[in-house]
PDB file of C-alpha atoms in Angstrom:
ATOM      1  CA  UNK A1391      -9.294 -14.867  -9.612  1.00 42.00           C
ATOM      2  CA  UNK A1392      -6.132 -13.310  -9.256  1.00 45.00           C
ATOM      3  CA  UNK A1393      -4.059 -13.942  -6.214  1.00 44.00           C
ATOM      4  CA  UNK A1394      -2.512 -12.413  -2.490  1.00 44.00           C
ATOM      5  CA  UNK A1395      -0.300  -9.659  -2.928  1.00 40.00           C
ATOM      6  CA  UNK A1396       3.034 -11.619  -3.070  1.00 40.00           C
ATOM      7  CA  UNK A1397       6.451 -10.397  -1.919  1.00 39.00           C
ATOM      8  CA  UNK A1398       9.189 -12.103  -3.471  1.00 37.00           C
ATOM      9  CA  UNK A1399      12.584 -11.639  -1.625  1.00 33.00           C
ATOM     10  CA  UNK A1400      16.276 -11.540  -3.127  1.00 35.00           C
ATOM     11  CA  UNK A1401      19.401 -13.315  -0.767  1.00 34.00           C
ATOM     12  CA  UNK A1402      20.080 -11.113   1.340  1.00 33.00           C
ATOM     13  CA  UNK A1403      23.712  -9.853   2.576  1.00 39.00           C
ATOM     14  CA  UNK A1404      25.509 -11.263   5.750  1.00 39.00           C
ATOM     15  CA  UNK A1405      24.634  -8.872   9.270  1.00 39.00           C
ATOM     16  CA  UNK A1406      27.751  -6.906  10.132  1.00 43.00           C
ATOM     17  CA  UNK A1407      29.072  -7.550  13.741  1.00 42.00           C
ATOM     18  CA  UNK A1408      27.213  -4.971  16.622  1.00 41.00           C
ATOM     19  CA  UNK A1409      30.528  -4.011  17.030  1.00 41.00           C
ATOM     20  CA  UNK A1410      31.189  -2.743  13.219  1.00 42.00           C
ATOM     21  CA  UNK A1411      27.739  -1.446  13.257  1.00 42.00           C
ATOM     22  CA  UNK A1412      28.211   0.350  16.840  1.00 40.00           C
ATOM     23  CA  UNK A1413      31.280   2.795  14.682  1.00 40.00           C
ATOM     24  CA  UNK A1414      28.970   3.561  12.403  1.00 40.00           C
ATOM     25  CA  UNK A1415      26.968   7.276  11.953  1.00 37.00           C
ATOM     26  CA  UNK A1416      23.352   7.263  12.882  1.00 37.00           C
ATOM     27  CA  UNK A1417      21.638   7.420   9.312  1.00 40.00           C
ATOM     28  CA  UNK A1418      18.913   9.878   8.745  1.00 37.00           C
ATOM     29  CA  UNK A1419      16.962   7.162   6.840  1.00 42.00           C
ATOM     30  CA  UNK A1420      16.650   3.508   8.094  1.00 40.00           C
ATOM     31  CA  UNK A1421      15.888   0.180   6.494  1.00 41.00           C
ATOM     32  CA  UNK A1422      14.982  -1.093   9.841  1.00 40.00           C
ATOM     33  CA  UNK A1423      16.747  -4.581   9.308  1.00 38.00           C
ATOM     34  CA  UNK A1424      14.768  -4.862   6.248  1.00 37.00           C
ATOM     35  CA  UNK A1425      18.949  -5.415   4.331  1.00 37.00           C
ATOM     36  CA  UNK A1426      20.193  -7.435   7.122  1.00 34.00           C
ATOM     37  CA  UNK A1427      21.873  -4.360   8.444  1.00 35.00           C
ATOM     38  CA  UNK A1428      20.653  -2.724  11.798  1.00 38.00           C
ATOM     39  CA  UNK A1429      19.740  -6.208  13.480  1.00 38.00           C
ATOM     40  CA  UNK A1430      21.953  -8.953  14.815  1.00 35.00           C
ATOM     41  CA  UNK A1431      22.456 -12.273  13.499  1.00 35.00           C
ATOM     42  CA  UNK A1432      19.178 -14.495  14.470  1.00 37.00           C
ATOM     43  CA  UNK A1433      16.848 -11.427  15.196  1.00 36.00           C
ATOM     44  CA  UNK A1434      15.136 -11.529  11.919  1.00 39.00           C
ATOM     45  CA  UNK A1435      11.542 -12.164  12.453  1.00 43.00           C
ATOM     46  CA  UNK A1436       9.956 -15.526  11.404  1.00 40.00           C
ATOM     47  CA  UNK A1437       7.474 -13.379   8.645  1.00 39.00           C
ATOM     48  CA  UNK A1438      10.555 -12.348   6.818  1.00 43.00           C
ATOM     49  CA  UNK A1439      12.526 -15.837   7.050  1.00 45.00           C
ATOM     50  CA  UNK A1440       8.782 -17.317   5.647  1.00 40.00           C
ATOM     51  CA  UNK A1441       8.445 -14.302   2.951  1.00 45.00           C
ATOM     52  CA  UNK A1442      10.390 -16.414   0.634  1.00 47.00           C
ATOM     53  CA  UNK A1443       7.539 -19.087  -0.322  1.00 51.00           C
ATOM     54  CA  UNK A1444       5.113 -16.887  -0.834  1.00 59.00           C
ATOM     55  CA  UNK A1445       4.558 -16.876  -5.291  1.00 74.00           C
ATOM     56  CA  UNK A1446       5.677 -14.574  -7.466  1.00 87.00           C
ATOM     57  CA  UNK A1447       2.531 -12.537  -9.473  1.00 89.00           C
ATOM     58  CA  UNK A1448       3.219 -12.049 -12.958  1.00 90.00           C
ATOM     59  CA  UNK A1449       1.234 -10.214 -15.247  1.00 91.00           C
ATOM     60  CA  UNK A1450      -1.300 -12.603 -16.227  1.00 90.00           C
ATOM     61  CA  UNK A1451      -2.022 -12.960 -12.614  1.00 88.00           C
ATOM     62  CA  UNK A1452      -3.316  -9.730 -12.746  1.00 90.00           C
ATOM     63  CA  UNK A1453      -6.976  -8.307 -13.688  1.00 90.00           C
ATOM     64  CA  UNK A1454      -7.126  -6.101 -16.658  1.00 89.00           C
ATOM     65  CA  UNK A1455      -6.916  -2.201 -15.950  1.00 90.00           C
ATOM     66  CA  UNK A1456      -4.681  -3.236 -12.703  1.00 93.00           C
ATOM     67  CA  UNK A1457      -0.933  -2.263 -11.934  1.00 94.00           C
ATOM     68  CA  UNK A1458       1.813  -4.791 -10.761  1.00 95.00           C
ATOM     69  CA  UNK A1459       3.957  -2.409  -8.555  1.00 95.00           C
ATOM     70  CA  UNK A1460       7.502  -3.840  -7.578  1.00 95.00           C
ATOM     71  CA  UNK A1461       8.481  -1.708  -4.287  1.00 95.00           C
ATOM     72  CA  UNK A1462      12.161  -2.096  -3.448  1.00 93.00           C
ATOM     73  CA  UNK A1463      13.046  -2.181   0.210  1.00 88.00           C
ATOM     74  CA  UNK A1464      16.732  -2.420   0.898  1.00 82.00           C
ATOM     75  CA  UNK A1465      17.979  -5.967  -0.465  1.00 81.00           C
ATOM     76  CA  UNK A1466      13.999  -6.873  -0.654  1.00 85.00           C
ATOM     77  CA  UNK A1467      11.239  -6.769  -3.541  1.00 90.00           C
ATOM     78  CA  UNK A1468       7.954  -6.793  -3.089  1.00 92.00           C
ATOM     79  CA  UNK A1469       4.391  -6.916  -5.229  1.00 93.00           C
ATOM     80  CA  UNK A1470       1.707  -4.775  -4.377  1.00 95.00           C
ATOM     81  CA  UNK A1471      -1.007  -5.231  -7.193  1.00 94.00           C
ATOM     82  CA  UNK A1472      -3.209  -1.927  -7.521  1.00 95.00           C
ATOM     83  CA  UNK A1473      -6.589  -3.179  -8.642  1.00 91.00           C
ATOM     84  CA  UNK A1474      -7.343   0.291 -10.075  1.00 90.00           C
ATOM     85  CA  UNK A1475      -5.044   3.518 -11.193  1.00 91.00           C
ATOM     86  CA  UNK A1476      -7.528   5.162  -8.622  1.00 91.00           C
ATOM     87  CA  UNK A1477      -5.466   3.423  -5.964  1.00 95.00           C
ATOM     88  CA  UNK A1478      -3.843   6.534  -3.466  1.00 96.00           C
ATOM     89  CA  UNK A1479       0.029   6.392  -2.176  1.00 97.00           C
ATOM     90  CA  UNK A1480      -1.659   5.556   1.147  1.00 95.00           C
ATOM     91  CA  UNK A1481      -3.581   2.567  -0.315  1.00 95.00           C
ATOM     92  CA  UNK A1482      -0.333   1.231  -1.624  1.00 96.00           C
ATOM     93  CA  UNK A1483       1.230   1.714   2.445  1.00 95.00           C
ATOM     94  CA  UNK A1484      -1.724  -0.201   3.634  1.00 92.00           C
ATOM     95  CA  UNK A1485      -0.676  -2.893   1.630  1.00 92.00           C
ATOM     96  CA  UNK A1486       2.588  -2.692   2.439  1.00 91.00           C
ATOM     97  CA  UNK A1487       1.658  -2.835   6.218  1.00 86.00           C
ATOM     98  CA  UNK A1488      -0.144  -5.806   5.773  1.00 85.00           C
ATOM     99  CA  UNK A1489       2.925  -7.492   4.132  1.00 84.00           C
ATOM    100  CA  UNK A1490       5.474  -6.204   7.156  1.00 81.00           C
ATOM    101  CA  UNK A1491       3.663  -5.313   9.278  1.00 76.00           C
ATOM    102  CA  UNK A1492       5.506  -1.488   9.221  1.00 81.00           C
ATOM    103  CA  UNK A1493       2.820   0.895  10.067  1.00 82.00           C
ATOM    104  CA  UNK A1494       1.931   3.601   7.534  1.00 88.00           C
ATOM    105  CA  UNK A1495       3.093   6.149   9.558  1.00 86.00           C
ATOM    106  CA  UNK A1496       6.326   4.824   9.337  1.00 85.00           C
ATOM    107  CA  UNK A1497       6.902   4.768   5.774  1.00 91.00           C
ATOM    108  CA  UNK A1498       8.523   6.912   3.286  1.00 91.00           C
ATOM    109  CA  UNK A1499       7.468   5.675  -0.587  1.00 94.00           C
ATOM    110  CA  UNK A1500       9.488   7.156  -3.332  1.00 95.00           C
ATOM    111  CA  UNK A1501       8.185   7.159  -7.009  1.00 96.00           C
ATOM    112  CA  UNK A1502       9.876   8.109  -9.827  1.00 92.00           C
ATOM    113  CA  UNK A1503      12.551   9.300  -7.213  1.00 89.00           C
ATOM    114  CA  UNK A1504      10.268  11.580  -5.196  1.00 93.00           C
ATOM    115  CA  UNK A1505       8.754  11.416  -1.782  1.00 93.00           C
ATOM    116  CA  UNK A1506       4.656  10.766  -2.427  1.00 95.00           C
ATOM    117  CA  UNK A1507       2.315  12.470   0.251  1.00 95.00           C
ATOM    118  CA  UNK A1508      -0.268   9.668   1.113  1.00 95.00           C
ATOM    119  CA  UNK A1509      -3.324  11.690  -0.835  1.00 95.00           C
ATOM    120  CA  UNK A1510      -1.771  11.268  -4.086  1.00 96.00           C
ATOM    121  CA  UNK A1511      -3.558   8.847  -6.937  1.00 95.00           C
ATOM    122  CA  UNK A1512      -1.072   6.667  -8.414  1.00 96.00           C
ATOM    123  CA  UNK A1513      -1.492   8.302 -11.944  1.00 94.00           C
ATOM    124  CA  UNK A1514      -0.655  11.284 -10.815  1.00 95.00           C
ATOM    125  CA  UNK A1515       2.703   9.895  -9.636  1.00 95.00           C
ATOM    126  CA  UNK A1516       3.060   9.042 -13.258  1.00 94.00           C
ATOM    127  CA  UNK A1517       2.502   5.526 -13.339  1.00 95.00           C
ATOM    128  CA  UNK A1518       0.665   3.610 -15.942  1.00 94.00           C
ATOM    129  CA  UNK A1519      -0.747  -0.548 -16.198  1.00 93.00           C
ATOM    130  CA  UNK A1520       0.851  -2.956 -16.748  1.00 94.00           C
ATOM    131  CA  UNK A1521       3.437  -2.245 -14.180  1.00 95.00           C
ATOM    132  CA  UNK A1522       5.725   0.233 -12.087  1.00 95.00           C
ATOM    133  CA  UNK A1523       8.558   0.512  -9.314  1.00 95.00           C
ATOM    134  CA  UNK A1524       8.776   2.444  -6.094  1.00 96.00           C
ATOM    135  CA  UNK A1525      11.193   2.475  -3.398  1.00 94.00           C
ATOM    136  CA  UNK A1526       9.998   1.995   0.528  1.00 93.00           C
ATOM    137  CA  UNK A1527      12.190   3.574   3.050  1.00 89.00           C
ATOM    138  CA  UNK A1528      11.672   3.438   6.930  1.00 84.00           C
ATOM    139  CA  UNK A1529      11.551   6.050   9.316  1.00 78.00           C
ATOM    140  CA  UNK A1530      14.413   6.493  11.655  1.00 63.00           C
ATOM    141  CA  UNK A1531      14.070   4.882  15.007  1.00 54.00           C
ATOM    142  CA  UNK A1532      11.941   1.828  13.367  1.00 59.00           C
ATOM    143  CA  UNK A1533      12.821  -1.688  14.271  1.00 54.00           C
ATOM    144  CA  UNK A1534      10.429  -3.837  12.755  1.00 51.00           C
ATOM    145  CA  UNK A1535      11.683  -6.989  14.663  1.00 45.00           C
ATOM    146  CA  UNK A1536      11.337  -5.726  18.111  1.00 53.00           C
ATOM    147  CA  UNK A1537       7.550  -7.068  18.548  1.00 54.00           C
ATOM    148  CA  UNK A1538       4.431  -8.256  17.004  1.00 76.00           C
ATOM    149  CA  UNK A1539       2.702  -5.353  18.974  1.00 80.00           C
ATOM    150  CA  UNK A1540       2.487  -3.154  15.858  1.00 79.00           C
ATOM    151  CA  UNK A1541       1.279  -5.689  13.160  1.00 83.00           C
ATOM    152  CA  UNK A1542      -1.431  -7.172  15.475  1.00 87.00           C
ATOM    153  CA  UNK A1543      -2.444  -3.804  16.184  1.00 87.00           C
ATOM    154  CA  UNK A1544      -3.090  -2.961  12.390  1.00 86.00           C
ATOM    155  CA  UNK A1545      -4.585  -6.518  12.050  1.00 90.00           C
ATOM    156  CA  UNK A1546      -7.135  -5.335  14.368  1.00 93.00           C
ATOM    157  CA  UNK A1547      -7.749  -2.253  12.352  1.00 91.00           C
ATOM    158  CA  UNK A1548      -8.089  -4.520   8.974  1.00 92.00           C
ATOM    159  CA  UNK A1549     -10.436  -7.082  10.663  1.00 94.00           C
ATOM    160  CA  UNK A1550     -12.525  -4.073  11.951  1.00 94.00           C
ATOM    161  CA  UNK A1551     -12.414  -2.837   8.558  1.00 92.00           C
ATOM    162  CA  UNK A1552     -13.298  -6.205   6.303  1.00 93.00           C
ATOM    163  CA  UNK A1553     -16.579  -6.605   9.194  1.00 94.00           C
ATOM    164  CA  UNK A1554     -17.545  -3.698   7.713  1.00 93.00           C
ATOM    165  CA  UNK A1555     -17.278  -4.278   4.443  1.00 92.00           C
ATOM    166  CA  UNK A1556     -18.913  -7.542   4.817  1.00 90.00           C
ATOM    167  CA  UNK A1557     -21.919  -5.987   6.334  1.00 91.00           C
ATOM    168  CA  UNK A1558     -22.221  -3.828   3.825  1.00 89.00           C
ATOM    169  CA  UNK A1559     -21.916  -6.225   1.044  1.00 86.00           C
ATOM    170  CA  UNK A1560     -24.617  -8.733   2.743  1.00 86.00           C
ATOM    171  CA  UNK A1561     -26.999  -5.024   2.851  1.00 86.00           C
ATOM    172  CA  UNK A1562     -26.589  -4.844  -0.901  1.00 80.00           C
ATOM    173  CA  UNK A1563     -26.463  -8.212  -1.977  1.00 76.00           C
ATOM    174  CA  UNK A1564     -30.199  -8.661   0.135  1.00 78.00           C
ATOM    175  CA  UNK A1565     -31.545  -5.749  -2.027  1.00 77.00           C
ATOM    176  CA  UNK A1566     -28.964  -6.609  -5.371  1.00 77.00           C
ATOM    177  CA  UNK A1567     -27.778  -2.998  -5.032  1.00 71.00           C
ATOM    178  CA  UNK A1568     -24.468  -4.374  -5.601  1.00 65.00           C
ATOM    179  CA  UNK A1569     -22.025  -3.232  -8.284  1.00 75.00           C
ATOM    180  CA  UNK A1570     -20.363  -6.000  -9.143  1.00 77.00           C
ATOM    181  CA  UNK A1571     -17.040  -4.588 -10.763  1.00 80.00           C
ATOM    182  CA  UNK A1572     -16.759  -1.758  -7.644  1.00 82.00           C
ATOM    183  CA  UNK A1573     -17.844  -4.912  -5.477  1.00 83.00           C
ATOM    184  CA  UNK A1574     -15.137  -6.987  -6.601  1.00 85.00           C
ATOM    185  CA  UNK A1575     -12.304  -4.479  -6.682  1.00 86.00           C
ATOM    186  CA  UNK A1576     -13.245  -3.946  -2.811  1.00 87.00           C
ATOM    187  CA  UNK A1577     -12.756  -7.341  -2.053  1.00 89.00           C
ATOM    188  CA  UNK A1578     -10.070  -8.574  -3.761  1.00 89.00           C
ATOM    189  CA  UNK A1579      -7.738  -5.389  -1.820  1.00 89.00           C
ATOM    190  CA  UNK A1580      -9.724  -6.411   1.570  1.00 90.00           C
ATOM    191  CA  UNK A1581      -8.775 -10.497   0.935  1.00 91.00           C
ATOM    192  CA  UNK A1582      -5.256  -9.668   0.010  1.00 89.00           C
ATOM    193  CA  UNK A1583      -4.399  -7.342   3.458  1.00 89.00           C
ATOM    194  CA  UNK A1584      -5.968  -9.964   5.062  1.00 91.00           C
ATOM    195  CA  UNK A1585      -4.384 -12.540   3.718  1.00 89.00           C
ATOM    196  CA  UNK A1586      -0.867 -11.002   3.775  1.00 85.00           C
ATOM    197  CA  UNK A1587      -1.593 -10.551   8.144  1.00 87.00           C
ATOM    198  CA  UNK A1588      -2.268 -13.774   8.608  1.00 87.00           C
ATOM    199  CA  UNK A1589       0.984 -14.844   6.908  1.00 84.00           C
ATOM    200  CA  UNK A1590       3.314 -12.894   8.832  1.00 81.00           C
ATOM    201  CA  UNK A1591       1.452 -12.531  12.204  1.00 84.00           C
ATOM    202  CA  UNK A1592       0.907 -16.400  12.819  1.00 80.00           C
ATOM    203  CA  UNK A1593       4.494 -16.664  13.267  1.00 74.00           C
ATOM    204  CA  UNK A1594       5.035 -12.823  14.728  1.00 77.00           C
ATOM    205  CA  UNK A1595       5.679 -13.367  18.594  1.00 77.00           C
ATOM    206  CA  UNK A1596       3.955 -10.221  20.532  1.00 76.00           C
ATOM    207  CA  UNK A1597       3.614  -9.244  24.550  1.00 73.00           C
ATOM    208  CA  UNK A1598       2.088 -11.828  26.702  1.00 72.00           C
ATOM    209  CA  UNK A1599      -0.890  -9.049  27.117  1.00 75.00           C
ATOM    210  CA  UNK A1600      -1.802  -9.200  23.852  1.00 82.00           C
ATOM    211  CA  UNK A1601      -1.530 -12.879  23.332  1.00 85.00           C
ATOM    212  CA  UNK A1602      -5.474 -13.248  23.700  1.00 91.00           C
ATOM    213  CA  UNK A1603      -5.851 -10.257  21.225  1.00 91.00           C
ATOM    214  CA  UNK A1604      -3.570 -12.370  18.678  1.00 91.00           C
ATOM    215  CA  UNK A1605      -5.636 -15.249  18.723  1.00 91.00           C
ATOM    216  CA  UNK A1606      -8.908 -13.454  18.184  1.00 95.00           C
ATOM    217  CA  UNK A1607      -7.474 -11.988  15.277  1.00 94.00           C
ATOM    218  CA  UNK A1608      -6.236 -15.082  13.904  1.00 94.00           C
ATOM    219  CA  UNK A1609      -9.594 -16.568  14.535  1.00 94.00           C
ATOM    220  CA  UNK A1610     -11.803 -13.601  13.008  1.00 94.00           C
ATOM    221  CA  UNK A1611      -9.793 -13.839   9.833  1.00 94.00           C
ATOM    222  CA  UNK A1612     -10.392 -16.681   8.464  1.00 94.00           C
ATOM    223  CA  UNK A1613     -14.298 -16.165   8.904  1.00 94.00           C
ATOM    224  CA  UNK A1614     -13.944 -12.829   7.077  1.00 94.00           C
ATOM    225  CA  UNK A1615     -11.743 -14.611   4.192  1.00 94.00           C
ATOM    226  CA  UNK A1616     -14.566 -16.933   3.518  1.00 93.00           C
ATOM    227  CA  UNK A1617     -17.626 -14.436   3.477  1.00 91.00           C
ATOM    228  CA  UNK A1618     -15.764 -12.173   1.205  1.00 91.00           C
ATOM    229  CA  UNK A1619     -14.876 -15.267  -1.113  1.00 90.00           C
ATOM    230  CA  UNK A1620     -18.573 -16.189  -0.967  1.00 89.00           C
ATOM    231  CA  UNK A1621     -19.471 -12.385  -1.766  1.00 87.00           C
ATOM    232  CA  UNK A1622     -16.797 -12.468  -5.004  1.00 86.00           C
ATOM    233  CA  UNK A1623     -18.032 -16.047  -6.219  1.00 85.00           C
ATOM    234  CA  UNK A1624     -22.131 -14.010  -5.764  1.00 81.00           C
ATOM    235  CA  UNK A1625     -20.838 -10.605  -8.125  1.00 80.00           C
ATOM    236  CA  UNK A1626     -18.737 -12.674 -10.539  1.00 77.00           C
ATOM    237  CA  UNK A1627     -22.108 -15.114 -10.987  1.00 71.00           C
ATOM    238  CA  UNK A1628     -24.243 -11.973 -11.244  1.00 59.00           C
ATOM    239  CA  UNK A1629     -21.733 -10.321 -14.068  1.00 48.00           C
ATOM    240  CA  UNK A1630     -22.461 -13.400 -16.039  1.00 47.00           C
TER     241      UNK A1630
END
């Protein structure tokens, strides 16, 4: 059963003093905090400081026919595994949201050193299994540390999103219209987003308002984890 998406994270740089950063240009492009750069010392958010023990995937991790995409962010690497080449740009963002908790709206991902609009398959960006690199840039004007608000807010969306995938795998599993390769595909990418938002938004601090929506979340997802897991452990035993 192959694993979460993992991020694995490099040291990262010491912050530059607000007052070297305040003599600095506005950039066009910004890595949000992502290098260490355009926060303060102590603002970085408990999901990045916690990044750092999640496992690195290598490629017999992986199922056959899936890519292992390294995205560089700044000082930062993460894994995104594909399960299929039919995987869009936007697919990969979604991901990537889960793991940062940057919406997809705010990101830029460069592939073979050109922007990729969100509708494009990943083969058609030219890249091929076993493995690939992209580059994730942030909007300007992001701050990923300035509140959970964002991350719980795309939680929401995924939870919404795994119910209904879990309703429609009990449907076919009552009447074994289930494919079980397609099946399996659609969970593992629903298990890992879920998985990676529960990692970083346990520790992600958001607005008192939204503290009851946090816990809901947090309590939804680990209901949803184990249905899918029992909906896997159903298509792998019907494969056989």
């Amino acid at each position: 059963v192959p694993p979460a998406h993992a991020a694995y994270f490099e040291p990262l740089a010491a912050a530059p003093s607000q007052e070297a950063e305040s003599e600095k240009s506005p950039r066009l492009e910004s890595t949000c905090g992502m290098d260490g750069r355009d926060e303060a010392p102590g603002q970085r958010d408990s999901a990045t400081d916690s990044a750092s023990a999640r496992p690195t995937i290598g490629l017999d991790d992986i199922p056959a026919g899936a890519l292992l995409l390294t995205v560089k962010q700044g000082r930062e690497q993460l894994q995104v595994v594909c399960q299929s080449m039919t995987w869009t740009v936007a697919d990969v963002k979604r991901n990537l949201q889960s793991q940062l908790g940057v919406p997809v709206g705010q990101q830029r991902l460069l592939i073979k050193s050109k922007t990729r609009s969100d509708d494009e398959a990943l083969e058609a960006c030219g890249l091929a299994p076993p493995t690939g690199r992209a580059m994730l840039l942030f909007l300007d004007g992001y701050h990923r540390a300035a509140d959970g608000a964002e991350l719980l807010a795309a939680a929401e969306e995924e939870v919404q999103s795994a119910s209904a995938l879990s309703e429609k795998m009990s449907t076919q599993v009552k009447h074994r219209l289930a494919d079980p390769v397609d099946s399996v595909i659609q969970i593992d990418s629903a298990v890992d987003r879920l998985e990676n938002l529960l990692h970083g938004l346990d520790g992600r601090p958001v607005p008192a308002l939204m503290a009851d929506r946090k816990r809901e979340v947090l309590r939804r997802i680990p209901e949803l984890l184990s249905k899918l897991h029992d909906f896997k452990k159903y298509c792998v035993h019907g494969q056989r």
